[in-house]
PDB file of C-alpha atoms in Angstrom:
ATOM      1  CA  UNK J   1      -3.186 -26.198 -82.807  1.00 77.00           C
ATOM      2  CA  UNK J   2      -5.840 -23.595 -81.829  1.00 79.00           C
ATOM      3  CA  UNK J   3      -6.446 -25.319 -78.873  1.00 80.00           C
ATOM      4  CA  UNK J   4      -2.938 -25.954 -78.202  1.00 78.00           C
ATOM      5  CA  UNK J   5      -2.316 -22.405 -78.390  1.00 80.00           C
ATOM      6  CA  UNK J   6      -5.584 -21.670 -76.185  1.00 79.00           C
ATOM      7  CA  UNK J   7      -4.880 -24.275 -73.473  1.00 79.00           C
ATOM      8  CA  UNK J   8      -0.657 -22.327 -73.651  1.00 80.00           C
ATOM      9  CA  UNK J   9      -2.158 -18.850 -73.008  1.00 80.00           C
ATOM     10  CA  UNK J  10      -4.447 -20.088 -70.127  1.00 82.00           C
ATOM     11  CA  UNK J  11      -1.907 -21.719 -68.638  1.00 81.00           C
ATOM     12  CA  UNK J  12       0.142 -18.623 -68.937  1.00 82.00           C
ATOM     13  CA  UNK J  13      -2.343 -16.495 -67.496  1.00 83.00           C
ATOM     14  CA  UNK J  14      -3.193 -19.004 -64.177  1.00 85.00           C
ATOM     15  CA  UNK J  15       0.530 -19.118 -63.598  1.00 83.00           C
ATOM     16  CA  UNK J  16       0.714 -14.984 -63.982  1.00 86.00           C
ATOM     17  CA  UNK J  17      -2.690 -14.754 -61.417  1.00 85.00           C
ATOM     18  CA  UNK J  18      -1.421 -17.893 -59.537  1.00 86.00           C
ATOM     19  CA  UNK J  19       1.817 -15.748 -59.330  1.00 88.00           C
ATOM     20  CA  UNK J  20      -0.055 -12.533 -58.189  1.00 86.00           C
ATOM     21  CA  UNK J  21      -2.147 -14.467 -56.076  1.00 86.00           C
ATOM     22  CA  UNK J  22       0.737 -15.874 -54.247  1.00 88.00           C
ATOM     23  CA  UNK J  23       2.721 -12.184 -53.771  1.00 89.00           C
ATOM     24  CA  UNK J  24      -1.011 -11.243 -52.288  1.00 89.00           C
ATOM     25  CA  UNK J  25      -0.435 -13.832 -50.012  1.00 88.00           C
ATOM     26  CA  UNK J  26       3.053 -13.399 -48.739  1.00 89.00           C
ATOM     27  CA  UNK J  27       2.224  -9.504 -48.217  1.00 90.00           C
ATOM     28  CA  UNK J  28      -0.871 -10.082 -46.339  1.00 88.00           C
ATOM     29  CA  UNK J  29       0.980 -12.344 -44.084  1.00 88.00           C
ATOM     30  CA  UNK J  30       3.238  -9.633 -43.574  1.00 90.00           C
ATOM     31  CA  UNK J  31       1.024  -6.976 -43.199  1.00 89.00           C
ATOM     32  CA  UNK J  32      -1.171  -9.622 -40.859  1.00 89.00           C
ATOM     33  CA  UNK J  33       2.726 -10.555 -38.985  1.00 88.00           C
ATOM     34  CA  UNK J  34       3.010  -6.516 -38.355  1.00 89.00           C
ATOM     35  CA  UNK J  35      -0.408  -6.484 -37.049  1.00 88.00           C
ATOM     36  CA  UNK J  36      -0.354  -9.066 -34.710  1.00 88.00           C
ATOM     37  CA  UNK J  37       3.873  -7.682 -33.499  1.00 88.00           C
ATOM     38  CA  UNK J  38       2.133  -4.305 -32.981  1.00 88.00           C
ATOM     39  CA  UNK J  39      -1.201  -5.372 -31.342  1.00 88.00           C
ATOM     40  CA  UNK J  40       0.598  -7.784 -29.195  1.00 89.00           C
ATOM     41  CA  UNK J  41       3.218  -5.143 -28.417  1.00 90.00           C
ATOM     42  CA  UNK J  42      -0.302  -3.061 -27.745  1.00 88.00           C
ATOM     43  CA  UNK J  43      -1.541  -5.392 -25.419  1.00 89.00           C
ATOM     44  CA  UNK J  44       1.380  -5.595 -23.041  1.00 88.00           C
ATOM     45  CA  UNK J  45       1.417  -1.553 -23.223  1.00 89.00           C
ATOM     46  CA  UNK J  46      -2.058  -1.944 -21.887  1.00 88.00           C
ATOM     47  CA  UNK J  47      -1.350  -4.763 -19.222  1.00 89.00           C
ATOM     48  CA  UNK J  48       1.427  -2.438 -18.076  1.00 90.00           C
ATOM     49  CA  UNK J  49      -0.446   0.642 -18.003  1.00 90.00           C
ATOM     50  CA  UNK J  50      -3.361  -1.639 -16.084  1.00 88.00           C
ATOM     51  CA  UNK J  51      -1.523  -2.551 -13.853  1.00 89.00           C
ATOM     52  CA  UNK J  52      -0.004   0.749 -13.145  1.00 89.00           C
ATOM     53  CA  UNK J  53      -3.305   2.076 -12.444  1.00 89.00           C
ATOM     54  CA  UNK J  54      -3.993  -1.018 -10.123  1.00 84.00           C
ATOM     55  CA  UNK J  55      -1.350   0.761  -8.011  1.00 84.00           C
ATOM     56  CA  UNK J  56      -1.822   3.924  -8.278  1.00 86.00           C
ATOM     57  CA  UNK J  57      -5.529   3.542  -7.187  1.00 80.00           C
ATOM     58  CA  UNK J  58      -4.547   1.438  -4.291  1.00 76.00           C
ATOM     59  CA  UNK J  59      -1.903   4.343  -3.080  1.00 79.00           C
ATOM     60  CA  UNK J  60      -4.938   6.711  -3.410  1.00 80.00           C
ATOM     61  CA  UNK J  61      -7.068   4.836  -1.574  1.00 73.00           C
ATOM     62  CA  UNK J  62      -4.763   4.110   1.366  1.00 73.00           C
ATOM     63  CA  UNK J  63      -3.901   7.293   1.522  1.00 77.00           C
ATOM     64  CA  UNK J  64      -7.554   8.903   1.388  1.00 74.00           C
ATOM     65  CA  UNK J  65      -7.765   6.250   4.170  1.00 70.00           C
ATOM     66  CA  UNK J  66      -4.733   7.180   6.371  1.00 72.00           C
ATOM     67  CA  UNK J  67      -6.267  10.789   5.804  1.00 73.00           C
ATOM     68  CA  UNK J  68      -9.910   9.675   7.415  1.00 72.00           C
ATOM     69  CA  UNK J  69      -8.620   7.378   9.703  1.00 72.00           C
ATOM     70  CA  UNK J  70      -6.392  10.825  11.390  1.00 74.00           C
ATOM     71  CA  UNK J  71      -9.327  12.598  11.926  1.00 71.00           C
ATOM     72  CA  UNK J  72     -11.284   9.854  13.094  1.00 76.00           C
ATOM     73  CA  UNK J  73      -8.620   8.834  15.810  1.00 77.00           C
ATOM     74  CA  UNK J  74      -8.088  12.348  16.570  1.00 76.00           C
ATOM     75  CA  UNK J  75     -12.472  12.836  17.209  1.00 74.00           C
ATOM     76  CA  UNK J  76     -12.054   8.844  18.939  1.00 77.00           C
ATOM     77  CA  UNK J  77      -9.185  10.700  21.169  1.00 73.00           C
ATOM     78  CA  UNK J  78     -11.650  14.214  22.073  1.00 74.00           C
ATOM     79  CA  UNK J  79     -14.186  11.813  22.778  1.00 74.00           C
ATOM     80  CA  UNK J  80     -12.415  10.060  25.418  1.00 75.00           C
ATOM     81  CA  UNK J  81     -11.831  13.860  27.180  1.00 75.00           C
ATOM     82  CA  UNK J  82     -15.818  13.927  27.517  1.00 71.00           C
ATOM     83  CA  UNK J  83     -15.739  10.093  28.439  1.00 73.00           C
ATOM     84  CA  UNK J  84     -13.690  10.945  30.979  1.00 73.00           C
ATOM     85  CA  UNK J  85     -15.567  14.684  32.105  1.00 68.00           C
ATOM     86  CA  UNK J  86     -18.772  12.778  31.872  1.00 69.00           C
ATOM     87  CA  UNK J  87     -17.708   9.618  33.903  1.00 70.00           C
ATOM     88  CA  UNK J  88     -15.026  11.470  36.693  1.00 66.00           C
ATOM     89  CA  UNK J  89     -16.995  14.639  36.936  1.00 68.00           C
ATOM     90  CA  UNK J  90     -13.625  16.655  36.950  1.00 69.00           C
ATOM     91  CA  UNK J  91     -10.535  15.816  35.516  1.00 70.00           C
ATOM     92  CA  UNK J  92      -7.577  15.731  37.027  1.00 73.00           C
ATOM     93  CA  UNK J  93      -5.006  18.390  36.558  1.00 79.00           C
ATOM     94  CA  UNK J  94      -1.882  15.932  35.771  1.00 80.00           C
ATOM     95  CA  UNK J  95      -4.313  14.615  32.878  1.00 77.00           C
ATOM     96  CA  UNK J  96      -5.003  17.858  31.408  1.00 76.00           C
ATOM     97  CA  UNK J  97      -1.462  19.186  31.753  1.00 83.00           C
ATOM     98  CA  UNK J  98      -0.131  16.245  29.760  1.00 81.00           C
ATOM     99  CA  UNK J  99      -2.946  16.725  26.948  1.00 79.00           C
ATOM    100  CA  UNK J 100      -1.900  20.296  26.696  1.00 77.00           C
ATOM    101  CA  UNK J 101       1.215  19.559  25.996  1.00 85.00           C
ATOM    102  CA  UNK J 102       0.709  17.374  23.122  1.00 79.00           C
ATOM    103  CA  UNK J 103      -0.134  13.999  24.660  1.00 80.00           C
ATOM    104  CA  UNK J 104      -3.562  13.714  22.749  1.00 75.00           C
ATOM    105  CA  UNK J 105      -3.805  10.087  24.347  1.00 78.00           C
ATOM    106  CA  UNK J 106      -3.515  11.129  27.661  1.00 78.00           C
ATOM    107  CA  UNK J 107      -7.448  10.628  28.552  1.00 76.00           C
ATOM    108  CA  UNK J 108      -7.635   7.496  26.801  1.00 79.00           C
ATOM    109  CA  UNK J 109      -4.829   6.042  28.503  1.00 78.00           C
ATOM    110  CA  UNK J 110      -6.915   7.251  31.823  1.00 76.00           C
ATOM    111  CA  UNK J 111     -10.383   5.494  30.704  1.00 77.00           C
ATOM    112  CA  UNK J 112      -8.835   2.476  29.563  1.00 75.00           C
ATOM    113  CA  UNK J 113      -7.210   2.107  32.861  1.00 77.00           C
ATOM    114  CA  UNK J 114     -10.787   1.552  34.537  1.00 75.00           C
ATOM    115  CA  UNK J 115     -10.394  -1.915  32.493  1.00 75.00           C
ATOM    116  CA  UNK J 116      -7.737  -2.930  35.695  1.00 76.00           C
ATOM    117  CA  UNK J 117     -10.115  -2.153  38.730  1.00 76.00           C
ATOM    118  CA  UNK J 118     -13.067  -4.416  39.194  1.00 81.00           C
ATOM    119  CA  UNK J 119     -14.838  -1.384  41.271  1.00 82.00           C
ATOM    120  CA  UNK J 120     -14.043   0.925  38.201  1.00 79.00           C
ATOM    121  CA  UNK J 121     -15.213  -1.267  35.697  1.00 84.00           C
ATOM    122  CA  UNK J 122     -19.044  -1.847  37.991  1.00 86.00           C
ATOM    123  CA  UNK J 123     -19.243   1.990  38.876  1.00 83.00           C
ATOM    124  CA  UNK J 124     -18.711   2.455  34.505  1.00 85.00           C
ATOM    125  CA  UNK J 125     -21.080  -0.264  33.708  1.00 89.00           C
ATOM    126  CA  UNK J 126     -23.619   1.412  36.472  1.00 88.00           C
ATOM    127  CA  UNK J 127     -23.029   5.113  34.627  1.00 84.00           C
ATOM    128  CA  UNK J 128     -23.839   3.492  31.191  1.00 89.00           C
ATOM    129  CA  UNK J 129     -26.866   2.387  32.755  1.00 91.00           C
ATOM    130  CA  UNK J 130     -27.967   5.081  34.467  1.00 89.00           C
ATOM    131  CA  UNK J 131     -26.774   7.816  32.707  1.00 85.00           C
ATOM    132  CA  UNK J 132     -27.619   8.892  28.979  1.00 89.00           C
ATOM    133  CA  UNK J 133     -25.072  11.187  28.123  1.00 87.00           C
ATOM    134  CA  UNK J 134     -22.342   8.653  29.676  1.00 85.00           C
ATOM    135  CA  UNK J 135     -23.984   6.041  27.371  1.00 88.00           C
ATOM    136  CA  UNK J 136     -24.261   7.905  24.526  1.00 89.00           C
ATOM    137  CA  UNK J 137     -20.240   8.755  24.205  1.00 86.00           C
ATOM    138  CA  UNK J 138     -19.426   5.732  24.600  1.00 89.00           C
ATOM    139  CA  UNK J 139     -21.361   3.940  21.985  1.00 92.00           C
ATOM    140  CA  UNK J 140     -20.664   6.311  19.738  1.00 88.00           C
ATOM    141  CA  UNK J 141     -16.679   6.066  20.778  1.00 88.00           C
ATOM    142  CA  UNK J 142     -17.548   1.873  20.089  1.00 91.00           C
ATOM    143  CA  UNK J 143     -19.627   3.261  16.413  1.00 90.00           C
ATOM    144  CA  UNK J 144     -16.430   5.476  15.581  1.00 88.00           C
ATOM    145  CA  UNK J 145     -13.618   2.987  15.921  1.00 90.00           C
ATOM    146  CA  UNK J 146     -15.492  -0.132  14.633  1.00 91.00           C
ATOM    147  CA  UNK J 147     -15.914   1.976  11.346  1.00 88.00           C
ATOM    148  CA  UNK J 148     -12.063   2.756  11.146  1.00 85.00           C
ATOM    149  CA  UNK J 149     -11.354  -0.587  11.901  1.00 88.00           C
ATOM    150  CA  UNK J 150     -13.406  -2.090   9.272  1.00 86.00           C
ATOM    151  CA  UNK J 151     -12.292   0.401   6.864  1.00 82.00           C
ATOM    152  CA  UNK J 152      -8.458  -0.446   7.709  1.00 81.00           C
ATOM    153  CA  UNK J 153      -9.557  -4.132   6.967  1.00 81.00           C
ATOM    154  CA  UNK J 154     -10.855  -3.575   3.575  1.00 80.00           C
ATOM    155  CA  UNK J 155      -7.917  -1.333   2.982  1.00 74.00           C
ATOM    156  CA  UNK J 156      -4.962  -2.893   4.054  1.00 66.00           C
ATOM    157  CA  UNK J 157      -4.650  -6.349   2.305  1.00 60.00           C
ATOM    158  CA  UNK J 158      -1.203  -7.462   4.793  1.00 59.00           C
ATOM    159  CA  UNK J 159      -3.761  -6.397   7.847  1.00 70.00           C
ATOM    160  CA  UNK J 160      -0.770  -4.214   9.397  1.00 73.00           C
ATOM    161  CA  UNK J 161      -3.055  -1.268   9.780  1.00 73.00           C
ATOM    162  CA  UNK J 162      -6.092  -3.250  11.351  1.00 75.00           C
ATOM    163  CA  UNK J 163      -3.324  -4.731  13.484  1.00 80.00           C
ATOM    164  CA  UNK J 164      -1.694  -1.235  14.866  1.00 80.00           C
ATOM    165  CA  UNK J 165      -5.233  -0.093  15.392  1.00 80.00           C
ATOM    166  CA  UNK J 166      -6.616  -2.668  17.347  1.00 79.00           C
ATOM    167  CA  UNK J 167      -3.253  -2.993  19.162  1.00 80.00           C
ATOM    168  CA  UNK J 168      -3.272   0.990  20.332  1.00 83.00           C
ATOM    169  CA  UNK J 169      -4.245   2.761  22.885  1.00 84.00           C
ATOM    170  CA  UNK J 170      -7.439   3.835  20.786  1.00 84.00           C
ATOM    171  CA  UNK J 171      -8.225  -0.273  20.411  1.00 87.00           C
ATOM    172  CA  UNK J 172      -7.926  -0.789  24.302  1.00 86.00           C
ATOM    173  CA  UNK J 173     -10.349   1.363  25.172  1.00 87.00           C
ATOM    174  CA  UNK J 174     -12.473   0.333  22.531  1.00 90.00           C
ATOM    175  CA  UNK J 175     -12.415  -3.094  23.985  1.00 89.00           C
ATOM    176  CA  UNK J 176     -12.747  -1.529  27.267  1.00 88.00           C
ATOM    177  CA  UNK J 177     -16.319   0.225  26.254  1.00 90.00           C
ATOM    178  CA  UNK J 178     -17.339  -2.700  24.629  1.00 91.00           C
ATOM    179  CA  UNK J 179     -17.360  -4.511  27.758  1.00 89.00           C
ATOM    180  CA  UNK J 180     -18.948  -1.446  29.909  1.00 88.00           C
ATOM    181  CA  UNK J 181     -21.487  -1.232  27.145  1.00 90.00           C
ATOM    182  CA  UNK J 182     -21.655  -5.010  27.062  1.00 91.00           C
ATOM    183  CA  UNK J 183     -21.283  -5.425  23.429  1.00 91.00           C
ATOM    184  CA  UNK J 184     -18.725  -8.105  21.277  1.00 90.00           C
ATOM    185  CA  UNK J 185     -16.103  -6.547  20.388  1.00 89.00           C
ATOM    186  CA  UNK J 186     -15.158  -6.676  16.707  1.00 87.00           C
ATOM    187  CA  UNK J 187     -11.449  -7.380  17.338  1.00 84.00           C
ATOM    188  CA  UNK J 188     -11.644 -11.210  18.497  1.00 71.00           C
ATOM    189  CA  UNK J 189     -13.386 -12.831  21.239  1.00 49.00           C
ATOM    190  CA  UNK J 190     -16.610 -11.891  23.864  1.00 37.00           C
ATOM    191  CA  UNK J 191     -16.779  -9.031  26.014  1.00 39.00           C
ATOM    192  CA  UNK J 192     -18.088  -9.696  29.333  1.00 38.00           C
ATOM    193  CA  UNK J 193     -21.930  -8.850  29.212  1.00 36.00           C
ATOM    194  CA  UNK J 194     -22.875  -5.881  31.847  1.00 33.00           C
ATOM    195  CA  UNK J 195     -24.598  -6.829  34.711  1.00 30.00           C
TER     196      UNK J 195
END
C-alpha cells in the first residue's frame, strides 16, 4: 500500500514536472520562433542597408572621379596651348580667338591635326627629338591622360566613360603623341615607332 501510494505520488509529480517541462518547451520555441522572425527580419535590414551603401559609395566615387577627371582634362587641354607654343613657335590668331571665347579644345583640335600630314607628323617626331621642352609636354600630356583613362576604367564598370574619353578630342591627340613620342598607346593597338 505504502508503495502503492509512493509509486502514485511520483507519478504525480513526473507528470506535474513532465507538464512544466513541456510548457518550458513550447515557450522557448516561441521565444526561439521570435528570435529567429526578428534576427532574420535583422538580417535583411542589414542586406538592404549593405547594399545601399554599395551604391552610395559607388555614386561617391564616380563622382570624386568626374570631379578629377575635369581638372585633369581641363590641365590635358592648357597643355596642348604650350604643345602647340612650343612646337609652332607662335600661334595663330584664329586659334587663340576661338579659345578665348570658350572653345577650350581649340589647340588640341590644332595638334591633333598634325596626325593628317606626313611632313607634320616627321617635323613633330624631329622636335621630340631634338628639343627637351617639346618632349617634355608631351610625355607628360601622354602621363596625364593615361592616368584618367585608367582611372575611368576602374571606375566605370559599363566602360562608357573610358569609351567617351578615348573617343574625344583629348584621346586623339593622345594617340597622336603617342606616336610622335613613339610609345603604345594604352587605348588598343601599336603606335608607329619614331624614326
Amino acid at each position: 500500500e505504502k508503495t502503492r501510494e509512493s509509486l502514485s505520488g511520483e507519478s504525480a509529480r513526473l507528470v506535474s514536472v513532465s507538464t512544466a517541462a513541456l510548457e518550458s518547451a513550447r515557450t522557448a520555441a516561441t521565444t526561439f520562433s521570435k528570435q529567429s522572425d526578428a534576427l532574420f527580419k535583422a538580417s535583411q535590414d542589414a542586406s538592404r542597408y549593405a547594399e545601399k551603401m554599395v551604391e552610395k559609395t559607388q555614386r561617391v566615387q564616380r563622382e570624386g572621379f568626374m570631379n578629377a577627371a575635369k581638372f585633369i582634362v581641363e590641365s590635358l587641354h592648357s597643355l596642348s596651348v604650350d604643345l602647340t607654343r612650343v612646337k609652332d613657335g607662335e600661334i595663330a590668331e584664329k586659334t587663340w580667338k576661338a579659345f578665348q571665347k570658350g572653345d577650350v579644345a581649340a589647340f588640341t583640335r590644332r595638334m591633333q591635326s598634325i596626325a593628317t600630314d606626313t611632313e607634320s607628323m616627321d617635323k613633330a617626331r624631329n622636335k621630340f627629338a631634338k628639343d627637351t621642352e617639346f618632349r617634355t609636354y608631351v610625355l607628360r600630356f601622354i602621363r596625364q591622360f593615361e592616368e584618367l583613362y585608367a582611372q575611368a576604367q576602374e571606375n566605370d564598370h559599363g566602360a562608357m566613360l573610358s569609351s567617351t574619353i578615348g573617343s574625344s578630342e583629348i584621346g586623339g591627340l593622345y594617340v597622336t603623341l603617342t606616336e610622335v613620342a613613339g610609345k603604345e598607346s594604352v587605348l588598343g593597338g601599336r603606335s608607329e615607332k619614331a624614326a
